[in-house]
Structure formats: structure tokens, C-alpha cells
Amino acid sequence: MNATGTTVTAFAPASVGNVGVGFDALGHALDFAGDRVRLTVTEEPDIRLDAITGLTTDLPSDTTSNTALRALTAIQQECGVSAGARLTLEKGIPLGSGMGGSAASAAAVTAAAEAWGLALSDHERLRFALEGEMAASGALHADNVAPSLFGGLVLCEGEGYPHVTRIPVPTDVVCVFVHPDLEVYTRSARNMLSAQVSLSDHVSQTQAIAGFVAGCFRSDLDQIGRCLKDVIVEPQRAGLVPGFRRVQAAAMANGALGASLSGSGPSIFAWCETGRAAGIQACMAEAFHVEGVSCSAWVSAVNAAGARLED
Ligand code: HSE
């Protein structure tokens, strides 16, 4: 345990949930945005949010609804921490953007483990950070929080608190990421999904995720391209994002391996070879502009770093 008054800062990156092909199962980190938590150890046991700065400041500040505070409360209770904490939260991820807004809980867990002197295992860090995801979306899906914590492309499997496996990504593959100035809220974008899946769609999607992961391990871009698709969830959510099909088609026409919604949208990502990224970025942004939707666009490594401490 660090002394009262010790301050620790941690950053956790934004992420792409689902990666198109793996609903609630695959996610990867992004390298251009994230959330930062500054945590000061206090003698009194309360966990308090002092300030929120950055792109979003209108967030709940109670320990049930705030993702970071909820994660810290779970750590404090389960690990028997007698100290408390005061936090400032710097939001670099817009709300409802499909960029993994729960990064704040990954940053909070990283900061608290250091500040409170806890040797948490990866599985424990994920479990506590997922408490924050529960607050944000009402479900224990780890495909944002796990890449935000651990970096790179990860596979999450198992009920409740999943096991996480890092999947290698071919070195020449990058992610083009386009964020339109729109909001889609994960909780409602999950509630709208049908609970029924046809057998033929199940077969198609199962083949796709298996082929995608195999393609990543084999560095087989043709296989990755064949398999980066979603026949179950994407068709149900496509209507949430004006211009989605136009933007996706623009990416594919310019040589993307695949393109889909990032998480529940409205952001859209495409995987491609590095040399094609600038052209794909430009044409995806142009396609949104044709629809009258303004947007921001970036190119990110897929093997982006996960949560880390800062000076
Ligand atoms: N897997 C989640 C969903 C990610 O698509 O609902 C949300 O970012």
C-alpha cells in the first residue's frame, strides 16, 4: 500500500469490439485515443470522483453507475483495502461512439493496483474492469475491456468472467477507423437484437470466426478477408448508422480486407494492408460526407498497447 497522498496515473486505450466477425468474443486496442485516470490514495475509505475533463464531462459520479468507481469499489471490497481514493478522469473517448468507452475502468483498475499495492493477476484485473462494463452496457461482455487492458487483438471465451487469449496479427495489417458525429448506445443496440439465430447463419458465422482466427495465426490475408464478416448482428444494426453500407462498400472497393461496425457503432472500422490505409481512410470519410454526416478518421495499429501507468 502506498502512503496517503500518493498519486498514480494510468491510461487505457480505446478499442474495436467484435471486430466484425466475433460478436462479444473478439476485440482489439486502438492507438489514437483513450481514457486517463489520476488516483490519489486517501486515508478515509470513500472512493470519490473529484473531476471529469476531456471530451465527455456529463457522467454519473456514484459508485454504482460510474464505470471507474464501480470497478474500484469491487477491488476495495474483495481485496479488503482499507484506504480510499480520489479520482480525476480525463475522457478521450466520446460517449456512444463505439470506441470502447469502458476504457476508463481499465485505466482505473491499473491505477488502483499500483496505488493500493495489489498484485492482481490478469484474470482479476479483467474481472474488476468488467464490473465497469456492467455499469456501462448492462452486460458482462469483455471484447472492449480486455483489449483495453491487455492490448492487441484478443479472443474472449467463457461465460461470465471470460478467459482471454492474445491472437497474433499479421505485421502488415492496420485498422482504419472512422467516427461519425453520431451516438449509438450499446445498451439499446443490444436490447434490439433478436434472440433467435437461424442454423444457416450460425454455420456461416462459426466458420467465419474460426477461419478469421486461423487466418491471423497463419498470416493469411486472403483467409482473414474471406472471414471478416458478420451475417447475424451487423444486418440488425446497420440501420442505426446513416451511410453505413455506403462507407463499408467504399472501404471494400478500395481494397479493405473487411469492414464493419466498431462495437455497436456508429464508428466503422476496416482492416487493410498498410499501403492501402490512406486511400481507404479518405474514401470512407468521403462516403460519410456524401451522406451529410461529418466524421473523424484515423489509422491505428491493431497490435496497439494496452493499459499502462504514466509518470
Ligand atoms: N460486443 C458489444 C456489442 C460491444 O456489440 O454489443 C459494444 O461496444
PDB file of C-alpha atoms and ligand atoms in Angstrom:
ATOM      1  CA  MET A   1       0.000   0.000   0.000  1.00  0.00           C
ATOM      2  CA  ASN A   2       1.355   3.417  -0.937  1.00  0.00           C
ATOM      3  CA  ALA A   3       1.263   6.276   1.544  1.00  0.00           C
ATOM      4  CA  THR A   4      -1.776   8.507   1.842  1.00  0.00           C
ATOM      5  CA  GLY A   5      -1.465  11.274  -0.727  1.00  0.00           C
ATOM      6  CA  THR A   6       0.419   9.167  -3.300  1.00  0.00           C
ATOM      7  CA  THR A   7      -0.899   9.866  -6.805  1.00  0.00           C
ATOM      8  CA  VAL A   8      -0.785   7.372  -9.673  1.00  0.00           C
ATOM      9  CA  THR A   9      -1.838   7.994 -13.287  1.00  0.00           C
ATOM     10  CA  ALA A  10      -2.907   5.294 -15.756  1.00  0.00           C
ATOM     11  CA  PHE A  11      -4.035   5.396 -19.374  1.00  0.00           C
ATOM     12  CA  ALA A  12      -6.132   2.804 -21.224  1.00  0.00           C
ATOM     13  CA  PRO A  13      -6.772   2.830 -24.971  1.00  0.00           C
ATOM     14  CA  ALA A  14      -9.981   2.848 -26.964  1.00  0.00           C
ATOM     15  CA  SER A  15     -10.885  -0.405 -28.705  1.00  0.00           C
ATOM     16  CA  VAL A  16     -12.848  -2.060 -31.530  1.00  0.00           C
ATOM     17  CA  GLY A  17     -15.415  -4.509 -30.119  1.00  0.00           C
ATOM     18  CA  ASN A  18     -16.497  -7.583 -32.091  1.00  0.00           C
ATOM     19  CA  VAL A  19     -14.007  -6.869 -34.937  1.00  0.00           C
ATOM     20  CA  GLY A  20     -16.998  -7.602 -37.161  1.00  0.00           C
ATOM     21  CA  VAL A  21     -16.694 -11.353 -37.058  1.00  0.00           C
ATOM     22  CA  GLY A  22     -16.689 -12.168 -33.329  1.00  0.00           C
ATOM     23  CA  PHE A  23     -19.701 -10.729 -31.515  1.00  0.00           C
ATOM     24  CA  ASP A  24     -18.789 -10.390 -27.803  1.00  0.00           C
ATOM     25  CA  ALA A  25     -15.729 -12.552 -28.491  1.00  0.00           C
ATOM     26  CA  LEU A  26     -13.080 -10.519 -30.345  1.00  0.00           C
ATOM     27  CA  GLY A  27     -11.718  -7.028 -29.771  1.00  0.00           C
ATOM     28  CA  HIS A  28      -8.573  -5.042 -30.443  1.00  0.00           C
ATOM     29  CA  ALA A  29      -6.934  -1.946 -28.995  1.00  0.00           C
ATOM     30  CA  LEU A  30      -6.551   1.364 -30.835  1.00  0.00           C
ATOM     31  CA  ASP A  31      -3.570   3.712 -30.585  1.00  0.00           C
ATOM     32  CA  PHE A  32      -5.060   7.191 -31.104  1.00  0.00           C
ATOM     33  CA  ALA A  33      -7.466   7.691 -28.180  1.00  0.00           C
ATOM     34  CA  GLY A  34      -8.163   6.545 -24.652  1.00  0.00           C
ATOM     35  CA  ASP A  35      -9.142   7.440 -21.100  1.00  0.00           C
ATOM     36  CA  ARG A  36      -6.796   8.564 -18.315  1.00  0.00           C
ATOM     37  CA  VAL A  37      -7.358   8.164 -14.576  1.00  0.00           C
ATOM     38  CA  ARG A  38      -5.395  10.013 -11.880  1.00  0.00           C
ATOM     39  CA  LEU A  39      -5.869   8.362  -8.489  1.00  0.00           C
ATOM     40  CA  THR A  40      -4.761   9.694  -5.103  1.00  0.00           C
ATOM     41  CA  VAL A  41      -4.695   7.369  -2.090  1.00  0.00           C
ATOM     42  CA  THR A  42      -6.765   8.632   0.855  1.00  0.00           C
ATOM     43  CA  GLU A  43      -6.903   7.530   4.480  1.00  0.00           C
ATOM     44  CA  GLU A  44     -10.694   7.637   4.653  1.00  0.00           C
ATOM     45  CA  PRO A  45     -12.240   4.713   2.756  1.00  0.00           C
ATOM     46  CA  ASP A  46     -14.522   6.644   0.368  1.00  0.00           C
ATOM     47  CA  ILE A  47     -13.932   6.427  -3.379  1.00  0.00           C
ATOM     48  CA  ARG A  48     -14.710   9.848  -4.807  1.00  0.00           C
ATOM     49  CA  LEU A  49     -14.681  11.394  -8.248  1.00  0.00           C
ATOM     50  CA  ASP A  50     -13.212  14.897  -7.978  1.00  0.00           C
ATOM     51  CA  ALA A  51     -13.424  15.943 -11.632  1.00  0.00           C
ATOM     52  CA  ILE A  52     -14.118  14.784 -15.160  1.00  0.00           C
ATOM     53  CA  THR A  53     -12.356  16.533 -18.030  1.00  0.00           C
ATOM     54  CA  GLY A  54     -11.997  15.946 -21.761  1.00  0.00           C
ATOM     55  CA  LEU A  55     -14.493  15.014 -24.477  1.00  0.00           C
ATOM     56  CA  THR A  56     -17.279  13.988 -22.112  1.00  0.00           C
ATOM     57  CA  THR A  57     -17.958  15.501 -18.711  1.00  0.00           C
ATOM     58  CA  ASP A  58     -21.612  14.567 -18.226  1.00  0.00           C
ATOM     59  CA  LEU A  59     -21.110  11.229 -16.468  1.00  0.00           C
ATOM     60  CA  PRO A  60     -22.576   9.754 -13.285  1.00  0.00           C
ATOM     61  CA  SER A  61     -20.357  10.089 -10.218  1.00  0.00           C
ATOM     62  CA  ASP A  62     -21.837   7.430  -7.946  1.00  0.00           C
ATOM     63  CA  THR A  63     -20.127   4.111  -7.287  1.00  0.00           C
ATOM     64  CA  THR A  64     -22.896   2.075  -8.925  1.00  0.00           C
ATOM     65  CA  SER A  65     -23.216   3.862 -12.266  1.00  0.00           C
ATOM     66  CA  ASN A  66     -19.740   5.250 -12.908  1.00  0.00           C
ATOM     67  CA  THR A  67     -17.603   2.596 -14.648  1.00  0.00           C
ATOM     68  CA  ALA A  68     -14.316   3.528 -12.956  1.00  0.00           C
ATOM     69  CA  LEU A  69     -15.782   3.960  -9.459  1.00  0.00           C
ATOM     70  CA  ARG A  70     -17.683   0.704  -9.720  1.00  0.00           C
ATOM     71  CA  ALA A  71     -14.512  -1.197 -10.659  1.00  0.00           C
ATOM     72  CA  LEU A  72     -12.602   0.369  -7.745  1.00  0.00           C
ATOM     73  CA  THR A  73     -15.367  -0.377  -5.267  1.00  0.00           C
ATOM     74  CA  ALA A  74     -15.281  -4.037  -6.302  1.00  0.00           C
ATOM     75  CA  ILE A  75     -11.484  -4.163  -5.789  1.00  0.00           C
ATOM     76  CA  GLN A  76     -11.730  -2.447  -2.413  1.00  0.00           C
ATOM     77  CA  GLN A  77     -14.398  -4.844  -1.143  1.00  0.00           C
ATOM     78  CA  GLU A  78     -12.916  -8.075  -2.487  1.00  0.00           C
ATOM     79  CA  CYS A  79      -9.284  -7.305  -1.638  1.00  0.00           C
ATOM     80  CA  GLY A  80     -10.049  -5.842   1.793  1.00  0.00           C
ATOM     81  CA  VAL A  81      -8.434  -2.467   1.031  1.00  0.00           C
ATOM     82  CA  SER A  82      -8.864  -0.123   3.991  1.00  0.00           C
ATOM     83  CA  ALA A  83      -7.726   3.033   2.167  1.00  0.00           C
ATOM     84  CA  GLY A  84      -9.866   5.049  -0.224  1.00  0.00           C
ATOM     85  CA  ALA A  85      -9.214   7.047  -3.361  1.00  0.00           C
ATOM     86  CA  ARG A  86      -9.910  10.358  -5.035  1.00  0.00           C
ATOM     87  CA  LEU A  87     -10.039  10.303  -8.815  1.00  0.00           C
ATOM     88  CA  THR A  88      -9.889  12.626 -11.744  1.00  0.00           C
ATOM     89  CA  LEU A  89     -10.999  11.183 -15.051  1.00  0.00           C
ATOM     90  CA  GLU A  90      -9.851  12.525 -18.406  1.00  0.00           C
ATOM     91  CA  LYS A  91     -12.160  11.225 -21.131  1.00  0.00           C
ATOM     92  CA  GLY A  92     -10.534  10.882 -24.541  1.00  0.00           C
ATOM     93  CA  ILE A  93     -13.287   8.589 -25.819  1.00  0.00           C
ATOM     94  CA  PRO A  94     -16.618  10.160 -26.816  1.00  0.00           C
ATOM     95  CA  LEU A  95     -19.766   8.636 -25.305  1.00  0.00           C
ATOM     96  CA  GLY A  96     -21.807   6.366 -27.563  1.00  0.00           C
ATOM     97  CA  SER A  97     -19.002   6.256 -30.143  1.00  0.00           C
ATOM     98  CA  GLY A  98     -18.344   2.526 -30.495  1.00  0.00           C
ATOM     99  CA  MET A  99     -14.754   3.093 -29.341  1.00  0.00           C
ATOM    100  CA  GLY A 100     -14.974   1.219 -26.055  1.00  0.00           C
ATOM    101  CA  GLY A 101     -15.940   3.917 -23.580  1.00  0.00           C
ATOM    102  CA  SER A 102     -15.326   1.494 -20.715  1.00  0.00           C
ATOM    103  CA  ALA A 103     -11.567   2.084 -21.108  1.00  0.00           C
ATOM    104  CA  ALA A 104     -11.918   4.263 -18.009  1.00  0.00           C
ATOM    105  CA  SER A 105     -12.472   1.167 -15.886  1.00  0.00           C
ATOM    106  CA  ALA A 106      -9.346  -0.487 -17.363  1.00  0.00           C
ATOM    107  CA  ALA A 107      -7.361   2.642 -16.515  1.00  0.00           C
ATOM    108  CA  ALA A 108      -8.874   2.785 -13.010  1.00  0.00           C
ATOM    109  CA  VAL A 109      -8.011  -0.846 -12.255  1.00  0.00           C
ATOM    110  CA  THR A 110      -4.446  -0.306 -13.494  1.00  0.00           C
ATOM    111  CA  ALA A 111      -4.019   2.798 -11.342  1.00  0.00           C
ATOM    112  CA  ALA A 112      -5.595   1.230  -8.239  1.00  0.00           C
ATOM    113  CA  ALA A 113      -3.481  -1.942  -8.382  1.00  0.00           C
ATOM    114  CA  GLU A 114      -0.365   0.240  -8.328  1.00  0.00           C
ATOM    115  CA  ALA A 115      -1.610   2.792  -5.794  1.00  0.00           C
ATOM    116  CA  TRP A 116      -3.043   0.260  -3.356  1.00  0.00           C
ATOM    117  CA  GLY A 117      -0.070  -2.111  -3.835  1.00  0.00           C
ATOM    118  CA  LEU A 118      -2.105  -5.089  -5.083  1.00  0.00           C
ATOM    119  CA  ALA A 119      -0.529  -7.879  -7.164  1.00  0.00           C
ATOM    120  CA  LEU A 120      -3.631  -8.599  -9.247  1.00  0.00           C
ATOM    121  CA  SER A 121      -3.495 -11.379 -11.846  1.00  0.00           C
ATOM    122  CA  ASP A 122      -4.622 -10.637 -15.400  1.00  0.00           C
ATOM    123  CA  HIS A 123      -7.826 -12.559 -14.729  1.00  0.00           C
ATOM    124  CA  GLU A 124      -8.527 -10.461 -11.611  1.00  0.00           C
ATOM    125  CA  ARG A 125      -7.809  -7.199 -13.448  1.00  0.00           C
ATOM    126  CA  LEU A 126     -10.262  -8.240 -16.166  1.00  0.00           C
ATOM    127  CA  ARG A 127     -12.883  -9.289 -13.639  1.00  0.00           C
ATOM    128  CA  PHE A 128     -12.739  -5.937 -11.831  1.00  0.00           C
ATOM    129  CA  ALA A 129     -12.689  -3.895 -15.041  1.00  0.00           C
ATOM    130  CA  LEU A 130     -15.720  -5.842 -16.256  1.00  0.00           C
ATOM    131  CA  GLU A 131     -17.660  -4.508 -13.272  1.00  0.00           C
ATOM    132  CA  GLY A 132     -17.319  -1.170 -15.040  1.00  0.00           C
ATOM    133  CA  GLU A 133     -18.565  -2.601 -18.335  1.00  0.00           C
ATOM    134  CA  MET A 134     -21.585  -3.926 -16.485  1.00  0.00           C
ATOM    135  CA  ALA A 135     -22.345  -0.359 -15.397  1.00  0.00           C
ATOM    136  CA  ALA A 136     -21.951   0.956 -18.940  1.00  0.00           C
ATOM    137  CA  SER A 137     -23.846  -1.572 -21.020  1.00  0.00           C
ATOM    138  CA  GLY A 138     -25.659  -3.834 -18.561  1.00  0.00           C
ATOM    139  CA  ALA A 139     -23.807  -6.932 -19.768  1.00  0.00           C
ATOM    140  CA  LEU A 140     -20.559  -8.744 -18.973  1.00  0.00           C
ATOM    141  CA  HIS A 141     -19.028  -8.687 -22.471  1.00  0.00           C
ATOM    142  CA  ALA A 142     -15.238  -8.333 -22.391  1.00  0.00           C
ATOM    143  CA  ASP A 143     -14.485  -7.554 -26.045  1.00  0.00           C
ATOM    144  CA  ASN A 144     -13.763  -3.885 -25.249  1.00  0.00           C
ATOM    145  CA  VAL A 145     -12.326  -4.064 -21.754  1.00  0.00           C
ATOM    146  CA  ALA A 146      -9.945  -6.988 -22.466  1.00  0.00           C
ATOM    147  CA  PRO A 147      -8.103  -5.344 -25.398  1.00  0.00           C
ATOM    148  CA  SER A 148      -8.114  -2.068 -23.488  1.00  0.00           C
ATOM    149  CA  LEU A 149      -6.346  -3.801 -20.589  1.00  0.00           C
ATOM    150  CA  PHE A 150      -4.039  -6.158 -22.457  1.00  0.00           C
ATOM    151  CA  GLY A 151      -3.575  -4.556 -25.912  1.00  0.00           C
ATOM    152  CA  GLY A 152      -3.603  -6.117 -29.372  1.00  0.00           C
ATOM    153  CA  LEU A 153      -6.278  -8.476 -30.710  1.00  0.00           C
ATOM    154  CA  VAL A 154      -7.821 -10.710 -28.054  1.00  0.00           C
ATOM    155  CA  LEU A 155     -10.282 -13.577 -28.014  1.00  0.00           C
ATOM    156  CA  CYS A 156     -12.637 -13.748 -25.010  1.00  0.00           C
ATOM    157  CA  GLU A 157     -14.366 -17.038 -24.297  1.00  0.00           C
ATOM    158  CA  GLY A 158     -16.301 -18.454 -21.363  1.00  0.00           C
ATOM    159  CA  GLU A 159     -19.437 -17.490 -19.502  1.00  0.00           C
ATOM    160  CA  GLY A 160     -19.380 -14.562 -17.077  1.00  0.00           C
ATOM    161  CA  TYR A 161     -15.731 -13.645 -16.498  1.00  0.00           C
ATOM    162  CA  PRO A 162     -14.030 -14.968 -19.621  1.00  0.00           C
ATOM    163  CA  HIS A 163     -10.633 -16.350 -20.471  1.00  0.00           C
ATOM    164  CA  VAL A 164      -8.611 -14.116 -22.752  1.00  0.00           C
ATOM    165  CA  THR A 165      -6.194 -15.230 -25.468  1.00  0.00           C
ATOM    166  CA  ARG A 166      -3.966 -12.824 -27.394  1.00  0.00           C
ATOM    167  CA  ILE A 167      -4.233 -13.506 -31.136  1.00  0.00           C
ATOM    168  CA  PRO A 168      -1.241 -12.624 -33.340  1.00  0.00           C
ATOM    169  CA  VAL A 169      -1.974 -10.211 -36.180  1.00  0.00           C
ATOM    170  CA  PRO A 170      -0.002 -10.089 -39.448  1.00  0.00           C
ATOM    171  CA  THR A 171       2.507  -7.231 -39.153  1.00  0.00           C
ATOM    172  CA  ASP A 172       1.327  -5.515 -42.318  1.00  0.00           C
ATOM    173  CA  VAL A 173      -2.329  -5.221 -41.220  1.00  0.00           C
ATOM    174  CA  VAL A 174      -3.669  -1.950 -39.784  1.00  0.00           C
ATOM    175  CA  CYS A 175      -7.087  -0.628 -38.814  1.00  0.00           C
ATOM    176  CA  VAL A 176      -8.746   2.361 -40.485  1.00  0.00           C
ATOM    177  CA  PHE A 177     -11.219   3.860 -38.028  1.00  0.00           C
ATOM    178  CA  VAL A 178     -13.925   6.391 -38.858  1.00  0.00           C
ATOM    179  CA  HIS A 179     -16.061   8.031 -36.184  1.00  0.00           C
ATOM    180  CA  PRO A 180     -19.145   9.906 -37.417  1.00  0.00           C
ATOM    181  CA  ASP A 181     -20.567  12.679 -35.249  1.00  0.00           C
ATOM    182  CA  LEU A 182     -23.415  10.471 -34.067  1.00  0.00           C
ATOM    183  CA  GLU A 183     -24.180   8.478 -30.925  1.00  0.00           C
ATOM    184  CA  VAL A 184     -25.365   4.886 -30.541  1.00  0.00           C
ATOM    185  CA  TYR A 185     -25.785   3.484 -27.049  1.00  0.00           C
ATOM    186  CA  THR A 186     -24.626  -0.093 -26.563  1.00  0.00           C
ATOM    187  CA  ARG A 187     -27.335  -0.967 -24.072  1.00  0.00           C
ATOM    188  CA  SER A 188     -30.144  -0.177 -26.546  1.00  0.00           C
ATOM    189  CA  ALA A 189     -28.181  -1.597 -29.503  1.00  0.00           C
ATOM    190  CA  ARG A 190     -28.035  -4.878 -27.582  1.00  0.00           C
ATOM    191  CA  ASN A 191     -31.661  -4.850 -26.496  1.00  0.00           C
ATOM    192  CA  MET A 192     -32.768  -4.594 -30.143  1.00  0.00           C
ATOM    193  CA  LEU A 193     -31.043  -7.845 -31.174  1.00  0.00           C
ATOM    194  CA  SER A 194     -33.098 -10.924 -31.910  1.00  0.00           C
ATOM    195  CA  ALA A 195     -32.519 -13.836 -29.542  1.00  0.00           C
ATOM    196  CA  GLN A 196     -33.023 -16.271 -32.450  1.00  0.00           C
ATOM    197  CA  VAL A 197     -30.342 -17.256 -34.994  1.00  0.00           C
ATOM    198  CA  SER A 198     -31.030 -19.482 -37.984  1.00  0.00           C
ATOM    199  CA  LEU A 199     -28.972 -22.646 -38.354  1.00  0.00           C
ATOM    200  CA  SER A 200     -27.536 -21.476 -41.689  1.00  0.00           C
ATOM    201  CA  ASP A 201     -26.403 -18.140 -40.175  1.00  0.00           C
ATOM    202  CA  HIS A 202     -24.926 -19.974 -37.195  1.00  0.00           C
ATOM    203  CA  VAL A 203     -22.920 -22.227 -39.537  1.00  0.00           C
ATOM    204  CA  SER A 204     -21.753 -19.289 -41.643  1.00  0.00           C
ATOM    205  CA  GLN A 205     -20.667 -17.218 -38.625  1.00  0.00           C
ATOM    206  CA  THR A 206     -18.987 -20.139 -36.866  1.00  0.00           C
ATOM    207  CA  GLN A 207     -16.948 -20.864 -39.994  1.00  0.00           C
ATOM    208  CA  ALA A 208     -16.085 -17.181 -40.276  1.00  0.00           C
ATOM    209  CA  ILE A 209     -14.743 -16.707 -36.722  1.00  0.00           C
ATOM    210  CA  ALA A 210     -12.786 -19.944 -36.851  1.00  0.00           C
ATOM    211  CA  GLY A 211     -11.349 -19.002 -40.256  1.00  0.00           C
ATOM    212  CA  PHE A 212     -10.557 -15.460 -39.108  1.00  0.00           C
ATOM    213  CA  VAL A 213      -8.594 -16.620 -36.074  1.00  0.00           C
ATOM    214  CA  ALA A 214      -6.834 -19.292 -38.153  1.00  0.00           C
ATOM    215  CA  GLY A 215      -6.010 -16.640 -40.764  1.00  0.00           C
ATOM    216  CA  CYS A 216      -4.473 -14.424 -38.091  1.00  0.00           C
ATOM    217  CA  PHE A 217      -2.312 -17.255 -36.756  1.00  0.00           C
ATOM    218  CA  ARG A 218      -1.309 -18.235 -40.329  1.00  0.00           C
ATOM    219  CA  SER A 219      -0.791 -14.612 -41.520  1.00  0.00           C
ATOM    220  CA  ASP A 220      -3.107 -15.471 -44.406  1.00  0.00           C
ATOM    221  CA  LEU A 221      -4.639 -12.196 -45.605  1.00  0.00           C
ATOM    222  CA  ASP A 222      -6.956 -13.963 -48.086  1.00  0.00           C
ATOM    223  CA  GLN A 223      -8.420 -16.057 -45.285  1.00  0.00           C
ATOM    224  CA  ILE A 224      -8.764 -13.032 -42.995  1.00  0.00           C
ATOM    225  CA  GLY A 225     -10.510 -11.156 -45.808  1.00  0.00           C
ATOM    226  CA  ARG A 226     -12.886 -14.049 -46.588  1.00  0.00           C
ATOM    227  CA  CYS A 227     -13.823 -14.384 -42.944  1.00  0.00           C
ATOM    228  CA  LEU A 228     -14.071 -10.793 -41.650  1.00  0.00           C
ATOM    229  CA  LYS A 229     -17.871 -10.665 -41.895  1.00  0.00           C
ATOM    230  CA  ASP A 230     -20.953 -10.703 -39.690  1.00  0.00           C
ATOM    231  CA  VAL A 231     -24.163 -12.234 -41.024  1.00  0.00           C
ATOM    232  CA  ILE A 232     -26.006 -12.134 -37.679  1.00  0.00           C
ATOM    233  CA  VAL A 233     -25.598  -8.851 -35.774  1.00  0.00           C
ATOM    234  CA  GLU A 234     -24.422  -6.356 -38.399  1.00  0.00           C
ATOM    235  CA  PRO A 235     -27.594  -6.659 -40.542  1.00  0.00           C
ATOM    236  CA  GLN A 236     -29.727  -5.895 -37.469  1.00  0.00           C
ATOM    237  CA  ARG A 237     -27.681  -2.797 -36.510  1.00  0.00           C
ATOM    238  CA  ALA A 238     -26.841  -1.430 -39.970  1.00  0.00           C
ATOM    239  CA  GLY A 239     -29.851   0.900 -39.897  1.00  0.00           C
ATOM    240  CA  LEU A 240     -28.568   2.641 -36.747  1.00  0.00           C
ATOM    241  CA  VAL A 241     -25.825   4.410 -38.736  1.00  0.00           C
ATOM    242  CA  PRO A 242     -26.808   6.594 -41.698  1.00  0.00           C
ATOM    243  CA  GLY A 243     -24.499   5.732 -44.590  1.00  0.00           C
ATOM    244  CA  PHE A 244     -23.147   2.528 -43.035  1.00  0.00           C
ATOM    245  CA  ARG A 245     -23.496   0.451 -46.209  1.00  0.00           C
ATOM    246  CA  ARG A 246     -22.008   3.235 -48.355  1.00  0.00           C
ATOM    247  CA  VAL A 247     -18.974   3.609 -46.074  1.00  0.00           C
ATOM    248  CA  GLN A 248     -18.470  -0.156 -45.845  1.00  0.00           C
ATOM    249  CA  ALA A 249     -18.714  -0.513 -49.626  1.00  0.00           C
ATOM    250  CA  ALA A 250     -16.216   2.321 -50.131  1.00  0.00           C
ATOM    251  CA  ALA A 251     -13.694   0.541 -47.893  1.00  0.00           C
ATOM    252  CA  MET A 252     -14.153  -2.768 -49.715  1.00  0.00           C
ATOM    253  CA  ALA A 253     -13.965  -1.162 -53.182  1.00  0.00           C
ATOM    254  CA  ASN A 254     -10.603   0.318 -52.202  1.00  0.00           C
ATOM    255  CA  GLY A 255      -9.037  -2.933 -51.095  1.00  0.00           C
ATOM    256  CA  ALA A 256     -10.015  -3.406 -47.439  1.00  0.00           C
ATOM    257  CA  LEU A 257      -9.818  -6.948 -46.092  1.00  0.00           C
ATOM    258  CA  GLY A 258     -13.122  -6.332 -44.324  1.00  0.00           C
ATOM    259  CA  ALA A 259     -15.153  -3.515 -42.754  1.00  0.00           C
ATOM    260  CA  SER A 260     -17.937  -3.449 -40.182  1.00  0.00           C
ATOM    261  CA  LEU A 261     -19.365  -1.575 -37.217  1.00  0.00           C
ATOM    262  CA  SER A 262     -16.968  -0.992 -34.340  1.00  0.00           C
ATOM    263  CA  GLY A 263     -18.827  -2.478 -31.398  1.00  0.00           C
ATOM    264  CA  SER A 264     -22.421  -1.372 -31.685  1.00  0.00           C
ATOM    265  CA  GLY A 265     -21.423   1.627 -33.839  1.00  0.00           C
ATOM    266  CA  PRO A 266     -21.708   4.313 -35.014  1.00  0.00           C
ATOM    267  CA  SER A 267     -17.955   4.124 -35.739  1.00  0.00           C
ATOM    268  CA  ILE A 268     -16.916   1.926 -38.651  1.00  0.00           C
ATOM    269  CA  PHE A 269     -13.560   0.184 -38.941  1.00  0.00           C
ATOM    270  CA  ALA A 270     -11.752  -1.516 -41.794  1.00  0.00           C
ATOM    271  CA  TRP A 271      -8.737  -3.814 -41.709  1.00  0.00           C
ATOM    272  CA  CYS A 272      -6.314  -3.436 -44.583  1.00  0.00           C
ATOM    273  CA  GLU A 273      -2.696  -3.661 -45.607  1.00  0.00           C
ATOM    274  CA  THR A 274      -0.660  -0.617 -44.513  1.00  0.00           C
ATOM    275  CA  GLY A 275      -0.122   0.645 -48.050  1.00  0.00           C
ATOM    276  CA  ARG A 276      -3.856   0.902 -48.695  1.00  0.00           C
ATOM    277  CA  ALA A 277      -4.765   2.642 -45.435  1.00  0.00           C
ATOM    278  CA  ALA A 278      -4.560   6.293 -46.523  1.00  0.00           C
ATOM    279  CA  GLY A 279      -6.760   5.703 -49.589  1.00  0.00           C
ATOM    280  CA  ILE A 280      -9.318   3.714 -47.591  1.00  0.00           C
ATOM    281  CA  GLN A 281      -9.394   6.355 -44.848  1.00  0.00           C
ATOM    282  CA  ALA A 282     -10.094   9.078 -47.418  1.00  0.00           C
ATOM    283  CA  CYS A 283     -12.839   7.196 -49.240  1.00  0.00           C
ATOM    284  CA  MET A 284     -14.620   6.116 -46.036  1.00  0.00           C
ATOM    285  CA  ALA A 285     -14.648   9.720 -44.803  1.00  0.00           C
ATOM    286  CA  GLU A 286     -15.862  10.899 -48.217  1.00  0.00           C
ATOM    287  CA  ALA A 287     -18.684   8.343 -48.166  1.00  0.00           C
ATOM    288  CA  PHE A 288     -19.907   9.739 -44.835  1.00  0.00           C
ATOM    289  CA  HIS A 289     -19.718  13.274 -46.230  1.00  0.00           C
ATOM    290  CA  VAL A 290     -21.847  12.215 -49.226  1.00  0.00           C
ATOM    291  CA  GLU A 291     -24.454  11.132 -46.651  1.00  0.00           C
ATOM    292  CA  GLY A 292     -24.216  14.538 -44.978  1.00  0.00           C
ATOM    293  CA  VAL A 293     -22.523  13.094 -41.882  1.00  0.00           C
ATOM    294  CA  SER A 294     -19.346  14.736 -40.574  1.00  0.00           C
ATOM    295  CA  CYS A 295     -16.694  12.412 -39.202  1.00  0.00           C
ATOM    296  CA  SER A 296     -13.129  11.999 -37.963  1.00  0.00           C
ATOM    297  CA  ALA A 297     -10.830   9.269 -39.267  1.00  0.00           C
ATOM    298  CA  TRP A 298      -7.575   7.660 -38.117  1.00  0.00           C
ATOM    299  CA  VAL A 299      -5.261   4.785 -38.976  1.00  0.00           C
ATOM    300  CA  SER A 300      -4.266   2.633 -35.989  1.00  0.00           C
ATOM    301  CA  ALA A 301      -2.060  -0.347 -35.334  1.00  0.00           C
ATOM    302  CA  VAL A 302      -4.090  -3.454 -34.481  1.00  0.00           C
ATOM    303  CA  ASN A 303      -1.349  -4.525 -32.083  1.00  0.00           C
ATOM    304  CA  ALA A 304      -1.792  -1.303 -30.114  1.00  0.00           C
ATOM    305  CA  ALA A 305      -0.570  -1.234 -26.492  1.00  0.00           C
ATOM    306  CA  GLY A 306      -2.958  -1.864 -23.601  1.00  0.00           C
ATOM    307  CA  ALA A 307      -3.409  -0.062 -20.280  1.00  0.00           C
ATOM    308  CA  ARG A 308      -0.271   1.364 -18.725  1.00  0.00           C
ATOM    309  CA  LEU A 309       0.993   3.550 -15.899  1.00  0.00           C
ATOM    310  CA  GLU A 310       2.196   7.044 -16.697  1.00  0.00           C
ATOM    311  CA  ASP A 311       4.584   9.346 -14.836  1.00  0.00           C
TER     312      ASP A 311
HETATM  313  N1  HSE B   1     -19.858  -6.645 -28.122  1.00  0.00           N
HETATM  314  C1  HSE B   1     -20.513  -5.428 -27.764  1.00  0.00           C
HETATM  315  C2  HSE B   1     -21.722  -5.217 -28.658  1.00  0.00           C
HETATM  316  C3  HSE B   1     -19.527  -4.317 -27.930  1.00  0.00           C
HETATM  317  O1  HSE B   1     -21.564  -5.275 -29.871  1.00  0.00           O
HETATM  318  O2  HSE B   1     -22.817  -5.021 -28.141  1.00  0.00           O
HETATM  319  C4  HSE B   1     -20.085  -2.961 -27.733  1.00  0.00           C
HETATM  320  O3  HSE B   1     -19.067  -1.999 -27.906  1.00  0.00           O
END
